mmCIF file of C-alpha atoms and ligand atoms in Angstrom:
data_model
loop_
_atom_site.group_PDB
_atom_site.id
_atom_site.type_symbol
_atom_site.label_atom_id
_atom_site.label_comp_id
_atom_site.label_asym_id
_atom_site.label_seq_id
_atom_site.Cartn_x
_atom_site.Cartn_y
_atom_site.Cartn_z
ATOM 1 C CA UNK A 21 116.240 74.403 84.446
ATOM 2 C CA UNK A 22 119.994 75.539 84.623
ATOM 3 C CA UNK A 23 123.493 74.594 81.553
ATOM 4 C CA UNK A 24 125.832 74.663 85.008
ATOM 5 C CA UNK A 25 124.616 75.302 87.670
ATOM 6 C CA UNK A 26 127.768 76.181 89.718
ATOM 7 C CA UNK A 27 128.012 79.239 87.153
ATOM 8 C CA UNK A 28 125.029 79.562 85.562
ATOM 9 C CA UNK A 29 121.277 79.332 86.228
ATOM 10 C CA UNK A 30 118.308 79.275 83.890
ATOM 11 C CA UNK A 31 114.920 80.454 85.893
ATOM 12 C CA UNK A 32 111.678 81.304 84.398
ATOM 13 C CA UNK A 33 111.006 84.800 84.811
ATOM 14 C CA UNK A 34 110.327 84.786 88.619
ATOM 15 C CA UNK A 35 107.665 86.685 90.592
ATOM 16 C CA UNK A 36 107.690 89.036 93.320
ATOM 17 C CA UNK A 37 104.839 87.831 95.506
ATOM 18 C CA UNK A 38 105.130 90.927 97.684
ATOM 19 C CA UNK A 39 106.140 94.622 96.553
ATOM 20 C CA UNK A 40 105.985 98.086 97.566
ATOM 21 C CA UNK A 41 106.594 100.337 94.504
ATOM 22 C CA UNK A 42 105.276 104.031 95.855
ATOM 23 C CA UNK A 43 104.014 106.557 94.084
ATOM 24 C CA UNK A 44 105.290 109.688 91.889
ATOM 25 C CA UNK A 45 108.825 110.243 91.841
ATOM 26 C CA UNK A 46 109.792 107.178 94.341
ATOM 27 C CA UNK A 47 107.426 105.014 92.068
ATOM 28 C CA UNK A 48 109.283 105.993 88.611
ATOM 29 C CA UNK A 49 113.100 105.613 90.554
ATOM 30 C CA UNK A 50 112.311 101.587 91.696
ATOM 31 C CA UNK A 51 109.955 100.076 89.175
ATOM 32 C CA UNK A 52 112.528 99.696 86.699
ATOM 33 C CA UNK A 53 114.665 97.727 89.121
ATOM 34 C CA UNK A 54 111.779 95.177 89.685
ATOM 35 C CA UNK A 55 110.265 95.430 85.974
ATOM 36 C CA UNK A 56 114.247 94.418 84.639
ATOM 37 C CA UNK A 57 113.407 90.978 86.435
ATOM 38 C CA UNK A 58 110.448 89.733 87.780
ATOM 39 C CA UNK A 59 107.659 89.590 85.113
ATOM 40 C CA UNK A 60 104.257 90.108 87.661
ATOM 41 C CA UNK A 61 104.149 91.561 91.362
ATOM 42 C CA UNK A 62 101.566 91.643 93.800
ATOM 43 C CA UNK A 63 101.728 95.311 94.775
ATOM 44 C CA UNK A 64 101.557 96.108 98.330
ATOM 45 C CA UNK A 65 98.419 99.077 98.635
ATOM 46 C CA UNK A 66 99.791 101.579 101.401
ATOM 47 C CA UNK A 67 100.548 104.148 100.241
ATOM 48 C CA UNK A 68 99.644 107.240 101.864
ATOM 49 C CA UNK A 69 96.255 107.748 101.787
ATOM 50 C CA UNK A 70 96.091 103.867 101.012
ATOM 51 C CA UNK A 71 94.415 101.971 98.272
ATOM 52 C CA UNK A 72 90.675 101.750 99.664
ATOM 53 C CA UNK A 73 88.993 100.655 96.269
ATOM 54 C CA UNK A 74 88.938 99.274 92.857
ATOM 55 C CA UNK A 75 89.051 103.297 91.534
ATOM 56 C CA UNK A 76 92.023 104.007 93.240
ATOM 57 C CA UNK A 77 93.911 100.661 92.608
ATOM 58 C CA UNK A 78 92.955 100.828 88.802
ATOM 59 C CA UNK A 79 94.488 104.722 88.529
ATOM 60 C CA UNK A 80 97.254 103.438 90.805
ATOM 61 C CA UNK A 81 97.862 100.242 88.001
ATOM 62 C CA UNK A 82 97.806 103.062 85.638
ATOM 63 C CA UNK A 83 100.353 104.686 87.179
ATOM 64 C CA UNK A 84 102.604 101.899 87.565
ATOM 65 C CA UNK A 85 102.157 101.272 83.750
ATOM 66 C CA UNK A 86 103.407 104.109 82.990
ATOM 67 C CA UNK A 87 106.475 104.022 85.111
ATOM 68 C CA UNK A 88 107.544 100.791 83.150
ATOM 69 C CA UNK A 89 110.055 101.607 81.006
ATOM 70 C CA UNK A 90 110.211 100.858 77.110
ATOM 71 C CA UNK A 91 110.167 97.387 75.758
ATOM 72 C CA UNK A 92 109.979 95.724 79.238
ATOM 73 C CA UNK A 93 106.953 93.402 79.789
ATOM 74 C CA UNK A 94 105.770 94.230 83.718
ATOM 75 C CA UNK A 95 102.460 93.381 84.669
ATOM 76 C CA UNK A 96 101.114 94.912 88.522
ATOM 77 C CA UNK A 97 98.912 92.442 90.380
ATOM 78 C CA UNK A 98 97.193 95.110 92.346
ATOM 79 C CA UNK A 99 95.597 94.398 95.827
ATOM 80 C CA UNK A 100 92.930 97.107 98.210
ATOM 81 C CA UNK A 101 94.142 97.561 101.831
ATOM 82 C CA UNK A 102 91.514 96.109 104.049
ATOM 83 C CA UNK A 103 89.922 98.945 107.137
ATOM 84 C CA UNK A 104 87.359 98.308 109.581
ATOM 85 C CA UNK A 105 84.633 99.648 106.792
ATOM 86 C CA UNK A 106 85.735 97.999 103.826
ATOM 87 C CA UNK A 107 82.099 96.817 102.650
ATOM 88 C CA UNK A 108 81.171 93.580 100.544
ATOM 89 C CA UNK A 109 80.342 95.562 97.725
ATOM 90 C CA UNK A 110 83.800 96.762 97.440
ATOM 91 C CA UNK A 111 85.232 93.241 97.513
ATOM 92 C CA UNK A 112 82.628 92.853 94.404
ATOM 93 C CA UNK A 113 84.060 95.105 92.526
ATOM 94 C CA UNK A 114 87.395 94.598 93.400
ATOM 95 C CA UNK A 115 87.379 90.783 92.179
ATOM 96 C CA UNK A 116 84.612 91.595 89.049
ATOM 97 C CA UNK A 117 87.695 93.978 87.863
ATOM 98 C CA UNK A 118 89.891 91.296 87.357
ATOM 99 C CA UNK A 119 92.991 93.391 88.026
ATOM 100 C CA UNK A 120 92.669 92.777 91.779
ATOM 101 C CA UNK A 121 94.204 89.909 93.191
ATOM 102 C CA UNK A 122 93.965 90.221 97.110
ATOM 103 C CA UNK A 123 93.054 91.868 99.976
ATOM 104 C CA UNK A 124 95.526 93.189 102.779
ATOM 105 C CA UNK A 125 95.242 93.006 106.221
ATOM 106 C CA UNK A 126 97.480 95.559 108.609
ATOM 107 C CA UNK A 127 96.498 95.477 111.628
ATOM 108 C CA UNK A 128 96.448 99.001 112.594
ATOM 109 C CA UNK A 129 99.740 100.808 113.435
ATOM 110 C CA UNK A 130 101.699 97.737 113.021
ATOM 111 C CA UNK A 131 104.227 99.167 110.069
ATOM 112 C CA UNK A 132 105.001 101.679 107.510
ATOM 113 C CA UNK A 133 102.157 103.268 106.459
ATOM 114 C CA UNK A 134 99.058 101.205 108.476
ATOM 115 C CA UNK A 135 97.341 103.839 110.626
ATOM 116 C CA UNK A 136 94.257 103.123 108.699
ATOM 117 C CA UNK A 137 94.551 99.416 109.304
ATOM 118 C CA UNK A 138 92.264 97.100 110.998
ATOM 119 C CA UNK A 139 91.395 97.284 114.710
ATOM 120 C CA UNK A 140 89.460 94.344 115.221
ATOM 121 C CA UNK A 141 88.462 91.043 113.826
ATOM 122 C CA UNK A 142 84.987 91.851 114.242
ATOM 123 C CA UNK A 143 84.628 94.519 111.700
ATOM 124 C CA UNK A 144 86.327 93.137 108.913
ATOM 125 C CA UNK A 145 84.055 89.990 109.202
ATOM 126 C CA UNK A 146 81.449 91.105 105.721
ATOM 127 C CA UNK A 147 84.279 91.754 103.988
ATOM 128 C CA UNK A 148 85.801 88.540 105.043
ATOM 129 C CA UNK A 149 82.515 86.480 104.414
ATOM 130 C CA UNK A 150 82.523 87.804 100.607
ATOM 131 C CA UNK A 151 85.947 87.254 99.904
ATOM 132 C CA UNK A 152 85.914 83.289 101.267
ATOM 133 C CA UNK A 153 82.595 83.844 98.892
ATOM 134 C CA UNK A 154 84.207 85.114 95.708
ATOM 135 C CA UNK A 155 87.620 83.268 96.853
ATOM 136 C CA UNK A 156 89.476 86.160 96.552
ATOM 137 C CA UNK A 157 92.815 86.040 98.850
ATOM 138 C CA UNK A 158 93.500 87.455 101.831
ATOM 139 C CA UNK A 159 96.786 88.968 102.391
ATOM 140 C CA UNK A 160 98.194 89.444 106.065
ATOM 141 C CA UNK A 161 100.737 91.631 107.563
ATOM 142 C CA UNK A 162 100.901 88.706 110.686
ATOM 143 C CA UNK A 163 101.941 90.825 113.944
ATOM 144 C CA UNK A 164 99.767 92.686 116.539
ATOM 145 C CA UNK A 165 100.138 95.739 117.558
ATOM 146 C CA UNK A 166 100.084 95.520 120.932
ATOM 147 C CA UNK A 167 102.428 97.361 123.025
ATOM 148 C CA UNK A 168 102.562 94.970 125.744
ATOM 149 C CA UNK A 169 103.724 92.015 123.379
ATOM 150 C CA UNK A 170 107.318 92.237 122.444
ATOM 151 C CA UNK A 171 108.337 92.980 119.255
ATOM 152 C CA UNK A 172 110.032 89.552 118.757
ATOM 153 C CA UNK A 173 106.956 87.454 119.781
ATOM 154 C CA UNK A 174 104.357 89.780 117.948
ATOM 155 C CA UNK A 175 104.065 87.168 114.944
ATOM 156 C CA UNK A 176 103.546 84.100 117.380
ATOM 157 C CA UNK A 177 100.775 86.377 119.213
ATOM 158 C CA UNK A 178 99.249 87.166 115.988
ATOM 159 C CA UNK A 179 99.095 83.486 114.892
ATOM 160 C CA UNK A 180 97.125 83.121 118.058
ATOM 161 C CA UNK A 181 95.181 86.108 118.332
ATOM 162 C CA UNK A 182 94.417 86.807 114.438
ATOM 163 C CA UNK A 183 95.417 84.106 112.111
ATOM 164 C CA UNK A 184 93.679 80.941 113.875
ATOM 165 C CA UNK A 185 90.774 82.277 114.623
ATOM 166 C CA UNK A 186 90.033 83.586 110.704
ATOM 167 C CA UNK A 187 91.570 80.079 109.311
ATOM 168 C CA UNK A 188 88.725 78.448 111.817
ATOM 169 C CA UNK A 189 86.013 80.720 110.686
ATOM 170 C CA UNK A 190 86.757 80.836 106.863
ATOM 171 C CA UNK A 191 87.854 77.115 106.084
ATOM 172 C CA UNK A 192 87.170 78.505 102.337
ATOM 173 C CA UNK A 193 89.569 81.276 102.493
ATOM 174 C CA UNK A 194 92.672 81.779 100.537
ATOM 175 C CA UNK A 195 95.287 83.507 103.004
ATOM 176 C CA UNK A 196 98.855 84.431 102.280
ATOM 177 C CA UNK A 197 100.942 84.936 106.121
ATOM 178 C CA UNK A 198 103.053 87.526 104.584
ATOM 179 C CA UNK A 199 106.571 87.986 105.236
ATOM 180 C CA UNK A 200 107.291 85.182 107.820
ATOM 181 C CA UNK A 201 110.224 85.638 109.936
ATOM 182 C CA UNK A 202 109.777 82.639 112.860
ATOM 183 C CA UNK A 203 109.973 78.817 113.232
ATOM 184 C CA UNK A 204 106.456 79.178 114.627
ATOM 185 C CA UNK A 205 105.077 80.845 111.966
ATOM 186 C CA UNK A 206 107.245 78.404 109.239
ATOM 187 C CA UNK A 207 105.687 75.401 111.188
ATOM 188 C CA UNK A 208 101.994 77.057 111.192
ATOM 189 C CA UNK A 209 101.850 77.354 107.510
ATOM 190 C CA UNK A 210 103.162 74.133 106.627
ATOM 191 C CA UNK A 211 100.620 72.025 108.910
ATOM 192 C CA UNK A 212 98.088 74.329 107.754
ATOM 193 C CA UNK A 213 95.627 73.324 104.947
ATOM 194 C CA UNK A 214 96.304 74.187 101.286
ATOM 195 C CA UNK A 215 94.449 77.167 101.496
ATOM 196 C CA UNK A 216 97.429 78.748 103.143
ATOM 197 C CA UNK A 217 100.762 80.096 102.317
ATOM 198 C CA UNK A 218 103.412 82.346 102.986
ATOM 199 C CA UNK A 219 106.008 84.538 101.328
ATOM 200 C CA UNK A 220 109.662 84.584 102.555
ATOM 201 C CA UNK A 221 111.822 87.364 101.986
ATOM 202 C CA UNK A 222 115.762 87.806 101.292
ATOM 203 C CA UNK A 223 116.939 89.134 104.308
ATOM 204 C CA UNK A 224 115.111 87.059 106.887
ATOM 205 C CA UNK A 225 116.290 84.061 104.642
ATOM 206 C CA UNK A 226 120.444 85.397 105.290
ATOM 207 C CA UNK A 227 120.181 87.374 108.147
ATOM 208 C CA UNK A 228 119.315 87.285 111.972
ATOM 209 C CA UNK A 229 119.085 90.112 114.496
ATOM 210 C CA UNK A 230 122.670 90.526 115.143
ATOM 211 C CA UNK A 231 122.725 92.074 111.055
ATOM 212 C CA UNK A 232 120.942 95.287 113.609
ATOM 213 C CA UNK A 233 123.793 95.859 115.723
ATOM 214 C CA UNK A 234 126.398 94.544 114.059
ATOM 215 C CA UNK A 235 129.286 97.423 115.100
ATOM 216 C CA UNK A 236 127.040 99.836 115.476
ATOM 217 C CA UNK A 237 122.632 100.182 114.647
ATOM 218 C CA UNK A 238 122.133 98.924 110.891
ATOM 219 C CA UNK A 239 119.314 101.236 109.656
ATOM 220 C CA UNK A 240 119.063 99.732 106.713
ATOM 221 C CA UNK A 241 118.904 96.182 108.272
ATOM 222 C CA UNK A 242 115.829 97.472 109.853
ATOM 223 C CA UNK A 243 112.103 96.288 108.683
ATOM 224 C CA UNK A 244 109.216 94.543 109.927
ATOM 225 C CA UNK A 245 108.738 92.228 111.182
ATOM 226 C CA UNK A 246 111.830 92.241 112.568
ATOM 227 C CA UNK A 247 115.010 89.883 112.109
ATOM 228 C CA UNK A 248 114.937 87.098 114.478
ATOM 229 C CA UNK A 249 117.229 84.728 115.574
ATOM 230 C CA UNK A 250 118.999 82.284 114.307
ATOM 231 C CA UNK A 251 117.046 79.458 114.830
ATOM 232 C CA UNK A 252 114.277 81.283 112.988
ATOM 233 C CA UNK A 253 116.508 82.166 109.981
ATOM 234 C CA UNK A 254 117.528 78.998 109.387
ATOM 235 C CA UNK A 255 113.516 77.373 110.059
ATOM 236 C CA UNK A 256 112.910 80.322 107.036
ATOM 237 C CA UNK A 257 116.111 78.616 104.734
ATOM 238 C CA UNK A 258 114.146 74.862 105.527
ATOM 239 C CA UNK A 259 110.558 76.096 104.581
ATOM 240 C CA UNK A 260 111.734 78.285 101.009
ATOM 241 C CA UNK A 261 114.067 75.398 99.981
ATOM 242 C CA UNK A 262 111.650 72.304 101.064
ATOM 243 C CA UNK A 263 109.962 72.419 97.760
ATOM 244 C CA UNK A 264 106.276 72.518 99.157
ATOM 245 C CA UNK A 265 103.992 74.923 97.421
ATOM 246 C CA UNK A 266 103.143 76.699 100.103
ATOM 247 C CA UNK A 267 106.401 78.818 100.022
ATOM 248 C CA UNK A 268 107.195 81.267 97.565
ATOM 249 C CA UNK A 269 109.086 84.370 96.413
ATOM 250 C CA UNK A 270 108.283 87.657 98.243
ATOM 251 C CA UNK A 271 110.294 90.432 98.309
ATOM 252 C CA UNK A 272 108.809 93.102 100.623
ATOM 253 C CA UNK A 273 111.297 95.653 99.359
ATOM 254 C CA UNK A 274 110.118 98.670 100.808
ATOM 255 C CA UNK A 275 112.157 101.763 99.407
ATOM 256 C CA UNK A 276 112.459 104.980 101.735
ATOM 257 C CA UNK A 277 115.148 107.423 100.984
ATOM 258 C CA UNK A 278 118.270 107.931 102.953
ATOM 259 C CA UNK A 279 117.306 110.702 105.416
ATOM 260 C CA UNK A 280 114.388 108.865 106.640
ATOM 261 C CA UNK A 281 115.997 105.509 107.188
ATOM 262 C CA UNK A 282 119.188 107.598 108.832
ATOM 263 C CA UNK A 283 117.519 109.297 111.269
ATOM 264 C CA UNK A 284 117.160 109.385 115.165
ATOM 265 C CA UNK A 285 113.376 107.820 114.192
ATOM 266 C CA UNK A 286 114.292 105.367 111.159
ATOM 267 C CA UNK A 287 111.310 103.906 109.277
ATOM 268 C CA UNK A 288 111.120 100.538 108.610
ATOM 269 C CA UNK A 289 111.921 98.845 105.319
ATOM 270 C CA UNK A 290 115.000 97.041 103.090
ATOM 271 C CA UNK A 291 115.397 98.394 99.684
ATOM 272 C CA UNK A 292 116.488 95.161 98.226
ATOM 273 C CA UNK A 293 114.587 95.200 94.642
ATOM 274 C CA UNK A 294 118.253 96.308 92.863
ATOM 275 C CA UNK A 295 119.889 92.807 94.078
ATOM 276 C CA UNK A 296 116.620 90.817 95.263
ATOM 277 C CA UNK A 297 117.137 87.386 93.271
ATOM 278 C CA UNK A 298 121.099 87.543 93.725
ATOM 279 C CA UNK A 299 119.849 87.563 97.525
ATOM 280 C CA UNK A 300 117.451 84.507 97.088
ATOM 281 C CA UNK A 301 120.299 82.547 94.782
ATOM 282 C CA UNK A 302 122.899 83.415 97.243
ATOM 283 C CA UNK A 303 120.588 81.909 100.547
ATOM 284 C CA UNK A 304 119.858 78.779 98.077
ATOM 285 C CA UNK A 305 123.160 78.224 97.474
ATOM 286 C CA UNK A 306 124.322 78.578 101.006
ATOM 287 C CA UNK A 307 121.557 76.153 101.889
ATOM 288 C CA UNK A 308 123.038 73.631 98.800
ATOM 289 C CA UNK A 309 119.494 74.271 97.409
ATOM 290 C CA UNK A 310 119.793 76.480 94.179
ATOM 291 C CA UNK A 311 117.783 73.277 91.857
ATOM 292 C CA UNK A 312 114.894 74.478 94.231
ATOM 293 C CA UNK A 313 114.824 78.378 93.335
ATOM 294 C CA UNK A 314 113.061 77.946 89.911
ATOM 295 C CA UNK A 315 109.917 76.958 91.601
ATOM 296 C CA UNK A 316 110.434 79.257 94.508
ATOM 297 C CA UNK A 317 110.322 82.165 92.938
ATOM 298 C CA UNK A 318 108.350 81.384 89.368
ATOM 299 C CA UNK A 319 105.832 78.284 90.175
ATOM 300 C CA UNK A 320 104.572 78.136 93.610
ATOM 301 C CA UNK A 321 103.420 81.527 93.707
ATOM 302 C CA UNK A 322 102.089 81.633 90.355
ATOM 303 C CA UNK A 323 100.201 78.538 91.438
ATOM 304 C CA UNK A 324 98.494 80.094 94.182
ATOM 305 C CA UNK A 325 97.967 83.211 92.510
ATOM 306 C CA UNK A 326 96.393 80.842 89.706
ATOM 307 C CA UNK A 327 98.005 82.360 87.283
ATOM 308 C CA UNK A 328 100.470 80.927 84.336
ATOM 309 C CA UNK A 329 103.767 80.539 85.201
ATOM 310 C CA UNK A 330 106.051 82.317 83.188
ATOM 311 C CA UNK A 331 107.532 80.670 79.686
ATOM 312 C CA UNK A 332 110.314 83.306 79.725
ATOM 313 C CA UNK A 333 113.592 82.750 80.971
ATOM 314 C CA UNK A 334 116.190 85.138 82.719
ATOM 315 C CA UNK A 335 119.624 83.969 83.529
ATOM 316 C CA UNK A 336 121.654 84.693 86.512
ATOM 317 C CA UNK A 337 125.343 84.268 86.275
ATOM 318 C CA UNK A 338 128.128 84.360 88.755
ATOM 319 C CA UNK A 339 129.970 87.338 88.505
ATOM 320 C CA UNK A 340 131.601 89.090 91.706
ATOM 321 C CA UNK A 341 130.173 92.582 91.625
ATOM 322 C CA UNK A 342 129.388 95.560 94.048
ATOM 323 C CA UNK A 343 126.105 96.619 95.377
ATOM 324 C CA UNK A 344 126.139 100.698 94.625
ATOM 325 C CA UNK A 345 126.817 103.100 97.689
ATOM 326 C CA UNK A 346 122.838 105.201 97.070
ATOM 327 C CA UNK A 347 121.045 105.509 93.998
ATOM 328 C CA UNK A 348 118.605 108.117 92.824
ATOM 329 C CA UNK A 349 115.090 108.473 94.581
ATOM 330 C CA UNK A 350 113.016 111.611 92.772
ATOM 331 C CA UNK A 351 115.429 114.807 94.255
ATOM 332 C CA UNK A 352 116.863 112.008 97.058
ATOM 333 C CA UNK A 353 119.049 109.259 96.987
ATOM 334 C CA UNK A 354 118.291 105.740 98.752
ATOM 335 C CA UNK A 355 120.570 103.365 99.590
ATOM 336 C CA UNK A 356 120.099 99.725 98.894
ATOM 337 C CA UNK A 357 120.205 96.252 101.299
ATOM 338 C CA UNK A 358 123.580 95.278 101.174
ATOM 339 C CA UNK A 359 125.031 99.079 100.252
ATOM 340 C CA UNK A 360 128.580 98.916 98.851
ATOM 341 C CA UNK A 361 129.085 94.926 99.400
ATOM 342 C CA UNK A 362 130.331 92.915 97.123
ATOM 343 C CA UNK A 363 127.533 89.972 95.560
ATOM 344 C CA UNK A 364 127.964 86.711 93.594
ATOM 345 C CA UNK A 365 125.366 86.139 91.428
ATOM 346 C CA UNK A 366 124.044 89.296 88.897
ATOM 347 C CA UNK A 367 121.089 88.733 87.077
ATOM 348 C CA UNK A 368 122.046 88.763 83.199
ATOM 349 C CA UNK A 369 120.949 91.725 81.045
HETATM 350 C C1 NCD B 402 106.970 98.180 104.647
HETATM 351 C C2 NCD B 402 106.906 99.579 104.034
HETATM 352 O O1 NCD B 402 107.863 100.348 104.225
HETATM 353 O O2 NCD B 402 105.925 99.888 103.370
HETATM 354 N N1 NCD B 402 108.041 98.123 105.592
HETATM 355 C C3 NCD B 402 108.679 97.008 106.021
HETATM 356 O O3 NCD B 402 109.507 97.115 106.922
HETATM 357 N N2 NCD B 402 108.445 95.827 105.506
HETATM 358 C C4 NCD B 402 105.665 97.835 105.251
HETATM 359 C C5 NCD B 402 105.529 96.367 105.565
HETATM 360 O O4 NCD B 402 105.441 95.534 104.661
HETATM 361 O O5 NCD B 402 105.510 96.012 106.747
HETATM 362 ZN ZN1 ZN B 403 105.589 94.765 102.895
#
């Protein structure tokens, strides 16, 4: 769908198959950078306290409405964050609302935001059993949280550990192996049957590990899971450019303002929703694949979702331009992925 592609590109108005948008002020300063794009998102629910039920995911869609600003067409896919008591009668609800499109497992303590997370595969078995039942999707954050596992191996241990075991006990059930950052995980999902798929995000698609330490700690090269190395970025680049349906478009931008991304205890997360398709086009490109980025980031997740795909278009064009130093968050400022470097591809107007 592109006039010339070495300057131009014609999309339909992508989809961000994995968002954290915050509330209050923090919600109101980032929405409009992912609203001024992508046309749906599925809306990550931790906030803090997290988003336990249809009630609170309907106020928080409310919310989120409101934050959109004028004339822009943004619609929030909302999704509960799955806990050790999250009952079968809450799944009911959640899917007979029809503004609930998934289910998200953390396991407990493994990110931003997941103390209330799940501690064992045991408990979250009802509300498993209802949503293979009701075939609404499950949603997982894919590391453990075990101490003793290190942090680069905790998605290969959670393939093992977690993933397997619920793919073997709910044939039925539609799973999306969020963020994916390893060959092993790439492989997993496409052997796996049709009822899986993962989202693939814009830095582990152009970066590995060394984007940490490179002259000096990166805090804003830091989120989980983690970079890898190389060998897994470039297993990431084969799976999102392949063309199979089973990869799409996630973002995982995870805003958190300066101070507590610059500080002796950094929190995890890349703010990349200001520049987040220039990313994708720019990892296509490198990868000679930009004719595959259309479906990347407006079909296959839209497919999976079962939802239309877009009919609108947005255009990016390339255009050398300069990421800002910070922007405004509420009485903050946050700085963006990619802070003060220069980009190739803008996203038209
Ligand atoms: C996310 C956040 O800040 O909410 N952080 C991150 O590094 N990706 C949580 C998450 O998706 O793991
Ligand atoms: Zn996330």
């Amino acid at each position: 769908m592109s006039a010339n592609p070495s300057q131009e590109l014609l999309l339909h108005r992508p989809d961000d198959c994995h968002l954290h948008l915050r509330d209050g002020a923090a919600l109101a300063a980032v929405l409009p950078a992912s609203a001024r794009v992508f046309g749906r998102a599925i809306i990550m629910p931790n906030l803090q306290p997290p988003i336990l039920n249809t009630a609170q995911a309907l106020e928080y869609r409310a919310r989120i409405l409101a934050a959109v600003p004028p004339g822009v067409d943004f619609s929030p896919l909302m999704t509960l964050y799955l806990t050790d008591h999250t009952s079968p009668e809450e799944i009911r609800l959640a899917q007979a609302s029809g503004a609930i499109f998934g289910v998200k497992l953390y396991p407990a303590g493994a990110t931003t935001h997941s103390d209330a997370g799940v501690t064992s595969l045991r408990s979250i078995m009802p509300a498993l059993t209802e949503m293979e039942k009701l075939d609404l999707p499950l949603l997982v954050h894919g590391e453990v949280n075990d101490p003793e596992v290190d942090i680069f191996d905790r998605e290969q241990v959670f393939i093992d550990r977690v993933l397997t075991p619920i793919m073997r006990d709910f044939p039925s059930l539609r799973v999306v192996f969020e963020h994916i950052t390893t060959i092993d995980a790439a492989d997993y999902v496409a052997l796996g049957p049709p009822t899986l798929a993962a989202t693939i995000t814009p830095q582990h698609l152009l970066y590995n590990r060394n984007a940490l330490f490179r002259g000096g700690l990166q805090a804003h090269n830091y989120c989980l899971p983690v970079l890898k190395r190389e060998v897994h970025r470039r297993a990431l680049v084969k799976a999102a450019t392949s063309g199979l349906p089973k990869f799409f478009l996630g973002t995982d931008s995870a805003p958190h303002a300066r101070g507590a991304k610059e500080s002796a205890c950094g929190c995890a997360g890349c703010y990349t929703a200001p520049l987040a398709l220039e990313l994708y086009a720019e990892a296509f490109e490198a990868a000679g694949a930009l004719d595959r980025l259309d479906d990347f980031a407006s079909r296959f997740g839209a497919e999976f979702y079962r939802l239309p795909r877009a009919t609108d278009t947005i255009k990016l064009r390339r255009r050398d331009w300069q990421v800002p130093a910070d922007l405004p968050f509420g009485d903050q400022r946050i700085v963006p992925f990619r802070a003060s470097d220069a980009l190739r591809w803008k996203v038209e107007a």
